[in-house]
Amino acid sequence: MTRVLALLAAVFALGAAQAQELMPPDVLVKQVTLEVVDLIAKDKEIRGGNRAKLIGLINDKVIPHFNFVSMAALAMGQSWNKATPEQKKRVTEEFKTLLVRTYASALASYSDQKFDFRPLRAKPTDTDVTVNVRVLQPGTQPVPIDYSMEKTPSGWKVYDVMVGGVSLVANYRTEFNNLVRESGVDGLIKNLSAKNRALEGADRK
Amino acid sequence: MVRWLILVALAPFLGGCATTNGDPRDPLEGMNRGIYAFNDKVDTWALRPVSRAYHDYIHSEIRDRVRNFFGNIADPMIGVNNMLQGKFEEGFFDWVRFGFNSTFGLFGLHDVASDMGYEKHNEDWGQTFGRWGAGTGPYVVLPLLGSSSVRDGIGTGLDYLTDPMGGLRRAELRWGLWGVRIIQVRSDLLDVSQLLEDASLDKYVFQRDAYFQRRRSLVYDGRPPRERDIDTIPPGQPK
């Protein structure tokens, strides 16, 4: 009996995992966006400026859907191949911290704008798609937010975000390459972690 | 006289051509960084505090009306630029927007056209030149106006010449409206500029790259052809 139950549980868990894997990228973006916005709207502390709590929320709800290794690799461009596995890990960690913090700042300035989730234009066989969302605000042009997503064994993952036509990872490429040219990959890591520490210090004030 | 003034204004920056990372799009980096630092000072000590006060002490309802008003008087020229780019339907609807918003929207204070589904567009002379095939030319940081390029700088000059507010006879009214518009635009960018500050390692480089990406996207109305140079993508990464 217990064995049957265990089997059932296992099948169920497998099914759940598969269901999540199969969740289409546009549905995933819509669901996560609306959930996060709703959680923030309900949370007095976050709206009152509790940055640590907001970052916690982002870590729980948003981060699992991002592929930071891809993001770091794309931001570094050619320099990625020059880095050792240990350096790649450090860059990815520091870059992730910076992006989460940036994302928190962007979310903190959100104030009741409406979202327009665009229908996905992709073939079912595509493994690399762009999900378009637009933020609507009267009197100005809607701001497009485009998520570049890739299919992985653990579901669709975001590897770039474009806001108003500006790709986040591409925008870091020149900065990263300048730093690598000047002081190597270690110089880049040092700069990123100094930046993160400075931002952390500013938060605590 | 005017030319002489510009020369005097630029003189302190011309000496600053020292550090460059050799970005081919930015041959004037030394001078640009000088002007950038100057703009940053003006922003920190004048423009940002005034815009912050405007944002904090003026009710958002009123700020929305101000934004709509300036947005509305810009729509006819946005329409002209759309038509010059061969987008006659978009251009026509920019004028429809102006018609609806100027009348039902009470002189443009309410953006009723957006509620009706006629979306606002973003066009200017620089984008029109881009659509006609003109490249951006080198990056230029304009005194007080900030990020630009040779193409877009010329475009901005034409934008001002064709600005309906430029036709106002009374100079104090014209400058007053321009002043309010600048503060309104800057106050909308308070969050963005803070984000830039937080996200970047070298603010100058980050803003320059964002400027080029943004303008390219605008020239193609948000659908630029993909421009991923293959050799910068590491093997095993998404194309």
Coordinates of C-alpha atoms in Angstrom, one line a residue:
Chain A
M1 CA 0.0 0.0 0.0
T2 CA 2.7 2.5 1.0
R3 CA 4.6 1.5 -2.0
V4 CA 1.6 2.2 -4.2
L5 CA 1.2 5.6 -2.5
A6 CA 4.9 6.4 -3.0
L7 CA 4.6 5.5 -6.6
L8 CA 1.5 7.6 -7.0
A9 CA 3.3 10.5 -5.3
A10 CA 6.3 10.1 -7.5
V11 CA 4.2 10.0 -10.7
F12 CA 2.3 13.1 -9.4
A13 CA 5.6 14.9 -8.7
L14 CA 6.9 14.0 -12.1
G15 CA 3.7 15.2 -13.7
A16 CA 3.9 18.5 -11.8
A17 CA 7.5 19.0 -12.8
Q18 CA 6.6 18.3 -16.4
A19 CA 3.6 20.6 -16.3
Q20 CA 5.9 23.4 -15.1
E21 CA 8.4 22.6 -17.8
L22 CA 5.7 22.8 -20.4
M23 CA 4.3 26.1 -19.2
P24 CA 4.6 28.3 -22.3
P25 CA 7.0 31.3 -21.8
D26 CA 4.4 34.0 -22.3
V27 CA 2.1 32.4 -19.7
L28 CA 5.0 32.1 -17.3
V29 CA 6.0 35.8 -17.8
K30 CA 2.4 37.0 -17.3
Q31 CA 1.9 34.8 -14.2
V32 CA 5.1 35.8 -12.5
T33 CA 4.6 39.5 -13.3
L34 CA 1.1 39.7 -12.0
E35 CA 2.0 37.6 -8.9
V36 CA 5.0 39.9 -8.0
V37 CA 3.1 43.1 -8.6
D38 CA 0.2 41.8 -6.5
L39 CA 2.5 40.7 -3.6
I40 CA 4.1 44.2 -3.6
A41 CA 0.8 45.9 -3.7
K42 CA -0.3 44.0 -0.6
D43 CA 2.9 44.4 1.3
K44 CA 3.0 47.6 3.4
E45 CA 6.7 47.1 4.4
I46 CA 7.9 46.8 0.8
R47 CA 5.9 49.8 -0.3
G48 CA 7.3 51.6 2.7
G49 CA 10.8 51.0 1.3
N50 CA 12.0 47.8 2.9
R51 CA 14.6 46.9 0.3
A52 CA 15.8 43.7 1.9
K53 CA 12.3 42.3 1.9
L54 CA 11.8 43.3 -1.7
I55 CA 15.0 41.5 -2.7
G56 CA 13.9 38.5 -0.8
L57 CA 10.7 38.4 -2.8
I58 CA 12.6 38.8 -6.1
N59 CA 14.9 35.9 -5.0
D60 CA 11.9 33.7 -4.3
K61 CA 9.7 34.5 -7.2
V62 CA 11.7 35.9 -10.1
I63 CA 15.2 34.6 -9.9
P64 CA 14.4 30.9 -10.5
H65 CA 13.2 31.9 -14.0
F66 CA 16.5 33.6 -15.0
N67 CA 19.6 31.9 -16.4
F68 CA 22.4 34.0 -15.0
V69 CA 25.2 32.0 -16.5
S70 CA 23.9 32.8 -20.0
M71 CA 23.5 36.5 -19.0
A72 CA 27.0 36.7 -17.7
A73 CA 28.4 35.0 -20.8
L74 CA 26.5 37.3 -23.1
A75 CA 27.5 40.4 -21.2
M76 CA 31.2 39.4 -21.3
G77 CA 31.1 38.4 -24.9
Q78 CA 34.6 37.3 -26.2
S79 CA 36.1 37.7 -22.7
W80 CA 34.0 34.8 -21.4
N81 CA 36.2 32.2 -23.0
K82 CA 39.3 33.7 -21.4
A83 CA 37.9 33.2 -17.9
T84 CA 38.6 30.1 -15.8
P85 CA 35.6 28.1 -14.4
E86 CA 36.2 29.7 -11.0
Q87 CA 36.2 33.2 -12.5
K88 CA 33.1 32.5 -14.5
K89 CA 31.4 31.5 -11.3
R90 CA 32.5 34.6 -9.5
V91 CA 31.4 36.9 -12.4
T92 CA 28.0 35.2 -12.5
E93 CA 27.5 35.6 -8.8
E94 CA 28.4 39.2 -8.7
F95 CA 26.5 40.1 -11.8
K96 CA 23.5 38.3 -10.4
T97 CA 23.7 40.4 -7.2
L98 CA 23.9 43.6 -9.2
L99 CA 21.0 42.7 -11.5
V100 CA 18.8 41.7 -8.6
R101 CA 19.4 45.0 -7.0
T102 CA 18.8 46.9 -10.2
Y103 CA 15.6 44.9 -10.7
A104 CA 14.5 45.8 -7.1
S105 CA 15.0 49.5 -7.9
A106 CA 13.0 49.2 -11.0
L107 CA 10.2 47.4 -9.2
A108 CA 10.2 49.9 -6.3
S109 CA 9.4 52.7 -8.8
Y110 CA 6.5 50.8 -10.2
S111 CA 3.2 52.6 -9.5
D112 CA 0.0 51.1 -10.8
Q113 CA 0.9 51.2 -14.5
K114 CA -1.1 48.8 -16.6
F115 CA 0.5 45.8 -18.5
D116 CA -0.3 44.7 -22.0
F117 CA 0.8 41.1 -22.4
R118 CA 1.3 40.6 -26.1
P119 CA 0.5 37.2 -27.8
L120 CA 3.6 35.1 -28.4
R121 CA 4.7 34.9 -32.0
A122 CA 6.6 31.7 -32.1
K123 CA 6.4 28.2 -33.4
P124 CA 5.8 25.4 -30.9
T125 CA 9.2 23.9 -31.8
D126 CA 11.1 27.1 -31.1
T127 CA 13.6 26.9 -28.2
D128 CA 14.5 30.6 -28.2
V129 CA 11.7 33.1 -28.1
T130 CA 11.0 36.8 -27.2
V131 CA 8.1 37.5 -24.9
N132 CA 6.7 41.0 -25.4
V133 CA 5.1 43.0 -22.5
R134 CA 4.2 46.7 -22.7
V135 CA 3.8 49.0 -19.8
L136 CA 1.0 51.6 -20.5
Q137 CA 1.0 55.1 -19.2
P138 CA -1.3 57.8 -20.6
G139 CA 0.4 60.8 -22.3
T140 CA 3.5 58.9 -23.2
Q141 CA 4.4 56.1 -25.6
P142 CA 4.0 52.6 -24.0
V143 CA 7.3 51.2 -22.8
P144 CA 8.1 47.8 -24.3
I145 CA 9.7 45.1 -22.1
D146 CA 11.0 42.2 -24.1
Y147 CA 12.2 39.0 -22.4
S148 CA 14.5 36.8 -24.4
M149 CA 13.9 33.3 -23.2
E150 CA 15.5 29.9 -23.9
K151 CA 14.1 26.5 -23.3
T152 CA 16.0 24.4 -20.8
P153 CA 15.3 21.0 -19.1
S154 CA 14.0 22.9 -16.0
G155 CA 11.6 25.2 -18.0
W156 CA 11.9 28.4 -19.9
K157 CA 14.6 30.8 -18.6
V158 CA 15.2 34.5 -19.3
Y159 CA 18.6 35.3 -20.6
D160 CA 18.1 39.0 -21.5
V161 CA 15.7 41.8 -20.8
M162 CA 15.2 44.6 -23.2
V163 CA 13.6 47.8 -21.9
G164 CA 12.6 50.4 -24.5
G165 CA 14.8 48.6 -27.0
V166 CA 17.8 48.6 -24.7
S167 CA 19.2 45.1 -24.1
L168 CA 20.5 44.8 -20.5
V169 CA 23.2 42.3 -21.2
A170 CA 24.4 44.0 -24.4
N171 CA 24.6 47.3 -22.5
Y172 CA 27.1 45.8 -20.1
R173 CA 29.4 44.4 -22.8
T174 CA 31.4 47.5 -23.5
E175 CA 31.9 48.2 -19.8
F176 CA 32.9 44.6 -19.1
N177 CA 35.3 44.4 -22.0
N178 CA 36.9 47.7 -21.1
L179 CA 37.6 46.4 -17.5
V180 CA 38.9 43.0 -18.8
R181 CA 41.2 44.8 -21.2
E182 CA 42.5 47.1 -18.4
S183 CA 42.8 44.7 -15.6
G184 CA 41.8 41.2 -16.6
V185 CA 38.8 39.1 -15.5
D186 CA 39.9 39.5 -11.9
G187 CA 39.7 43.3 -12.3
L188 CA 36.1 42.9 -13.6
I189 CA 35.2 40.7 -10.6
K190 CA 36.8 43.3 -8.2
N191 CA 34.9 46.1 -9.8
L192 CA 31.6 44.3 -9.7
S193 CA 31.9 43.3 -6.1
A194 CA 33.0 46.8 -5.1
K195 CA 29.9 48.2 -6.8
N196 CA 27.7 45.6 -5.0
R197 CA 29.3 46.5 -1.6
A198 CA 28.8 50.2 -2.2
L199 CA 25.1 49.7 -3.1
E200 CA 24.6 47.5 0.0
G201 CA 26.2 50.2 2.1
A202 CA 23.8 52.8 0.6
D203 CA 20.8 50.5 1.4
R204 CA 21.7 50.2 5.0
K205 CA 21.9 54.0 5.5
Chain B
M1 CA 28.0 86.4 -31.4
V2 CA 26.3 83.1 -30.8
R3 CA 29.1 81.2 -32.4
W4 CA 31.6 83.0 -30.2
L5 CA 29.5 82.1 -27.1
I6 CA 29.5 78.4 -28.0
L7 CA 33.2 78.5 -28.5
V8 CA 33.7 80.0 -25.1
A9 CA 31.3 77.5 -23.5
L10 CA 33.2 74.6 -25.1
A11 CA 36.7 75.9 -24.4
P12 CA 37.1 74.3 -21.0
F13 CA 36.3 70.9 -22.4
L14 CA 38.5 70.9 -25.4
G15 CA 41.5 70.4 -23.3
G16 CA 40.1 67.3 -21.7
C17 CA 40.9 64.9 -24.5
A18 CA 42.9 62.4 -22.4
T19 CA 41.4 59.1 -21.4
T20 CA 39.7 57.1 -24.2
N21 CA 39.0 53.4 -24.5
G22 CA 39.0 53.8 -28.2
D23 CA 35.4 53.1 -29.0
P24 CA 35.0 53.7 -32.7
R25 CA 31.6 55.2 -32.3
D26 CA 33.0 57.8 -29.9
P27 CA 36.2 59.5 -31.3
L28 CA 35.5 62.6 -29.3
E29 CA 35.3 60.7 -26.0
G30 CA 37.7 63.1 -24.2
M31 CA 35.6 66.2 -25.0
N32 CA 32.4 64.3 -24.5
R33 CA 33.4 63.2 -21.0
G34 CA 34.2 66.8 -20.1
I35 CA 30.8 68.0 -21.2
Y36 CA 29.2 65.0 -19.5
A37 CA 30.8 66.0 -16.2
F38 CA 29.6 69.5 -16.6
N39 CA 26.1 68.4 -17.4
D40 CA 26.2 66.1 -14.4
K41 CA 27.1 69.1 -12.2
V42 CA 24.2 71.2 -13.6
D43 CA 21.8 68.3 -13.1
T44 CA 22.9 67.5 -9.5
W45 CA 22.8 71.1 -8.4
A46 CA 19.9 72.6 -10.4
L47 CA 17.8 70.4 -12.6
R48 CA 17.4 67.3 -10.4
P49 CA 16.5 69.2 -7.1
V50 CA 13.9 71.3 -9.0
S51 CA 12.5 68.3 -10.7
R52 CA 12.4 66.3 -7.4
A53 CA 10.5 69.2 -5.8
Y54 CA 8.1 69.3 -8.7
H55 CA 7.6 65.5 -8.4
D56 CA 7.1 65.6 -4.6
Y57 CA 5.0 68.7 -4.2
I58 CA 2.8 68.8 -7.3
H59 CA 0.0 66.2 -7.2
S60 CA 0.3 63.5 -9.8
E61 CA -3.0 64.4 -11.3
I62 CA -1.7 67.8 -12.2
R63 CA 1.6 66.4 -13.4
D64 CA -0.3 64.0 -15.7
R65 CA -2.2 67.0 -17.2
V66 CA 1.1 68.9 -17.8
R67 CA 2.6 65.8 -19.5
N68 CA -0.5 65.4 -21.6
F69 CA -0.5 69.0 -22.6
F70 CA 3.1 69.0 -23.9
G71 CA 2.6 65.6 -25.4
N72 CA -0.4 66.9 -27.3
I73 CA 1.2 69.9 -28.9
A74 CA 4.1 67.6 -30.0
D75 CA 1.7 65.2 -31.9
P76 CA 1.3 67.2 -35.2
M77 CA 5.1 67.3 -35.8
I78 CA 5.3 63.6 -34.8
G79 CA 2.7 63.1 -37.5
V80 CA 4.7 65.1 -40.0
N81 CA 7.8 63.0 -39.2
N82 CA 5.8 59.7 -39.6
M83 CA 4.6 60.9 -43.0
L84 CA 8.1 61.9 -44.1
Q85 CA 9.1 58.3 -43.2
G86 CA 6.3 57.0 -45.4
K87 CA 4.1 55.9 -42.5
F88 CA 1.0 57.7 -43.6
E89 CA -1.4 55.8 -41.5
E90 CA 0.5 56.5 -38.3
G91 CA 1.0 60.1 -39.3
F92 CA -2.7 60.5 -40.0
F93 CA -3.6 59.0 -36.6
D94 CA -1.2 61.4 -34.8
W95 CA -3.3 64.2 -36.2
V96 CA -6.5 62.4 -35.2
R97 CA -5.0 62.3 -31.7
F98 CA -4.3 66.0 -31.8
G99 CA -7.8 66.7 -33.0
F100 CA -9.5 64.6 -30.3
N101 CA -7.2 65.6 -27.5
S102 CA -7.4 69.3 -28.3
T103 CA -11.2 69.3 -28.3
F104 CA -12.6 66.5 -26.2
G105 CA -9.4 66.4 -24.1
L106 CA -9.7 70.1 -23.2
F107 CA -6.7 71.6 -25.0
G108 CA -4.7 68.4 -24.6
L109 CA -5.0 68.2 -20.8
H110 CA -6.5 64.7 -21.1
D111 CA -5.2 62.0 -23.4
V112 CA -8.6 60.7 -24.5
A113 CA -7.2 59.4 -27.8
S114 CA -5.1 56.8 -25.9
D115 CA -8.2 55.6 -24.1
M116 CA -9.9 55.3 -27.5
G117 CA -7.0 53.1 -28.6
Y118 CA -5.0 55.6 -30.7
E119 CA -1.6 55.1 -29.2
K120 CA 1.0 57.9 -29.0
H121 CA 4.1 57.5 -31.2
N122 CA 7.7 58.6 -30.6
E123 CA 9.2 60.3 -33.7
D124 CA 11.6 63.2 -34.3
W125 CA 13.8 64.5 -37.1
G126 CA 16.8 62.4 -36.0
Q127 CA 14.6 59.2 -36.5
T128 CA 13.4 60.5 -39.8
F129 CA 17.0 60.9 -41.0
G130 CA 17.8 57.4 -39.7
R131 CA 14.8 56.0 -41.6
W132 CA 16.1 57.7 -44.7
G133 CA 19.3 55.7 -44.2
A134 CA 21.6 58.2 -42.4
G135 CA 24.0 56.6 -39.9
T136 CA 24.3 58.2 -36.5
G137 CA 27.8 59.5 -37.0
P138 CA 30.0 59.9 -33.9
Y139 CA 28.6 60.1 -30.4
V140 CA 28.2 63.7 -29.1
V141 CA 27.3 64.9 -25.7
L142 CA 25.6 68.2 -26.1
P143 CA 26.0 70.9 -23.4
L144 CA 22.8 70.7 -21.1
L145 CA 21.0 68.5 -23.6
G146 CA 23.1 65.4 -23.0
S147 CA 23.5 62.2 -25.2
S148 CA 23.3 62.7 -28.9
S149 CA 25.1 62.0 -32.1
V150 CA 25.9 64.1 -35.2
R151 CA 22.7 62.9 -36.9
D152 CA 20.5 63.3 -33.9
G153 CA 22.1 66.6 -32.9
I154 CA 21.1 68.1 -36.3
G155 CA 17.7 66.5 -35.7
T156 CA 17.3 68.1 -32.3
G157 CA 18.1 71.5 -33.9
L158 CA 15.3 70.9 -36.4
D159 CA 13.0 69.7 -33.6
Y160 CA 13.4 73.1 -31.9
L161 CA 13.0 75.0 -35.1
T162 CA 9.7 73.2 -35.9
D163 CA 8.5 73.2 -32.2
P164 CA 5.0 74.9 -32.2
M165 CA 6.0 76.7 -29.0
G166 CA 8.8 78.4 -30.9
G167 CA 6.1 80.3 -32.7
L168 CA 4.9 82.0 -29.6
R169 CA 5.5 85.8 -29.9
R170 CA 6.0 86.5 -26.2
A171 CA 9.5 85.4 -25.3
E172 CA 8.8 85.1 -21.6
L173 CA 5.8 82.8 -22.3
R174 CA 7.9 80.7 -24.7
W175 CA 10.8 80.3 -22.3
G176 CA 8.5 79.7 -19.4
L177 CA 6.8 76.8 -21.2
W178 CA 10.1 75.4 -22.4
G179 CA 11.3 75.5 -18.8
V180 CA 8.2 73.7 -17.4
R181 CA 8.6 71.1 -20.1
I182 CA 12.2 70.4 -19.3
I183 CA 11.3 70.0 -15.6
Q184 CA 8.4 67.7 -16.4
V185 CA 10.5 65.5 -18.6
R186 CA 13.4 65.4 -16.1
S187 CA 10.9 64.6 -13.2
D188 CA 9.7 61.6 -15.3
L189 CA 13.3 60.4 -15.5
L190 CA 14.1 60.6 -11.8
D191 CA 13.8 56.8 -11.3
V192 CA 15.6 56.0 -14.5
S193 CA 18.6 58.2 -13.7
Q194 CA 18.8 56.6 -10.3
L195 CA 18.7 53.2 -11.9
L196 CA 21.5 54.2 -14.3
E197 CA 23.5 55.3 -11.3
D198 CA 23.0 52.0 -9.5
A199 CA 23.3 49.6 -12.4
S200 CA 26.4 51.0 -14.1
L201 CA 30.1 50.5 -13.4
D202 CA 31.0 53.5 -15.7
K203 CA 28.0 55.7 -16.0
Y204 CA 29.3 57.5 -19.1
V205 CA 29.9 54.2 -21.0
F206 CA 26.6 52.7 -19.9
Q207 CA 24.6 55.7 -20.9
R208 CA 26.3 56.0 -24.3
D209 CA 25.6 52.4 -25.1
A210 CA 22.0 52.7 -24.0
Y211 CA 21.6 55.8 -26.1
F212 CA 22.8 54.0 -29.3
Q213 CA 20.6 51.0 -28.6
R214 CA 17.6 53.1 -27.8
R215 CA 17.9 55.3 -30.9
R216 CA 18.4 52.3 -33.1
S217 CA 15.2 50.7 -31.6
L218 CA 13.3 54.0 -32.2
V219 CA 14.4 54.4 -35.8
Y220 CA 13.0 50.9 -36.4
D221 CA 9.9 51.6 -34.2
G222 CA 10.8 49.0 -31.7
R223 CA 11.5 46.2 -34.2
P224 CA 15.2 46.5 -35.2
P225 CA 16.7 43.7 -37.2
R226 CA 18.7 41.4 -34.9
E227 CA 22.3 42.5 -34.8
R228 CA 24.1 39.8 -32.8
D229 CA 27.6 39.6 -34.2
I230 CA 28.2 35.9 -34.1
D231 CA 31.8 36.0 -33.0
T232 CA 31.0 37.7 -29.7
I233 CA 28.7 34.8 -28.6
P234 CA 30.6 32.0 -26.8
P235 CA 30.0 28.5 -28.1
G236 CA 27.1 26.7 -26.4
Q237 CA 25.3 30.0 -25.7
P238 CA 21.9 30.9 -27.3
K239 CA 22.1 32.6 -30.7

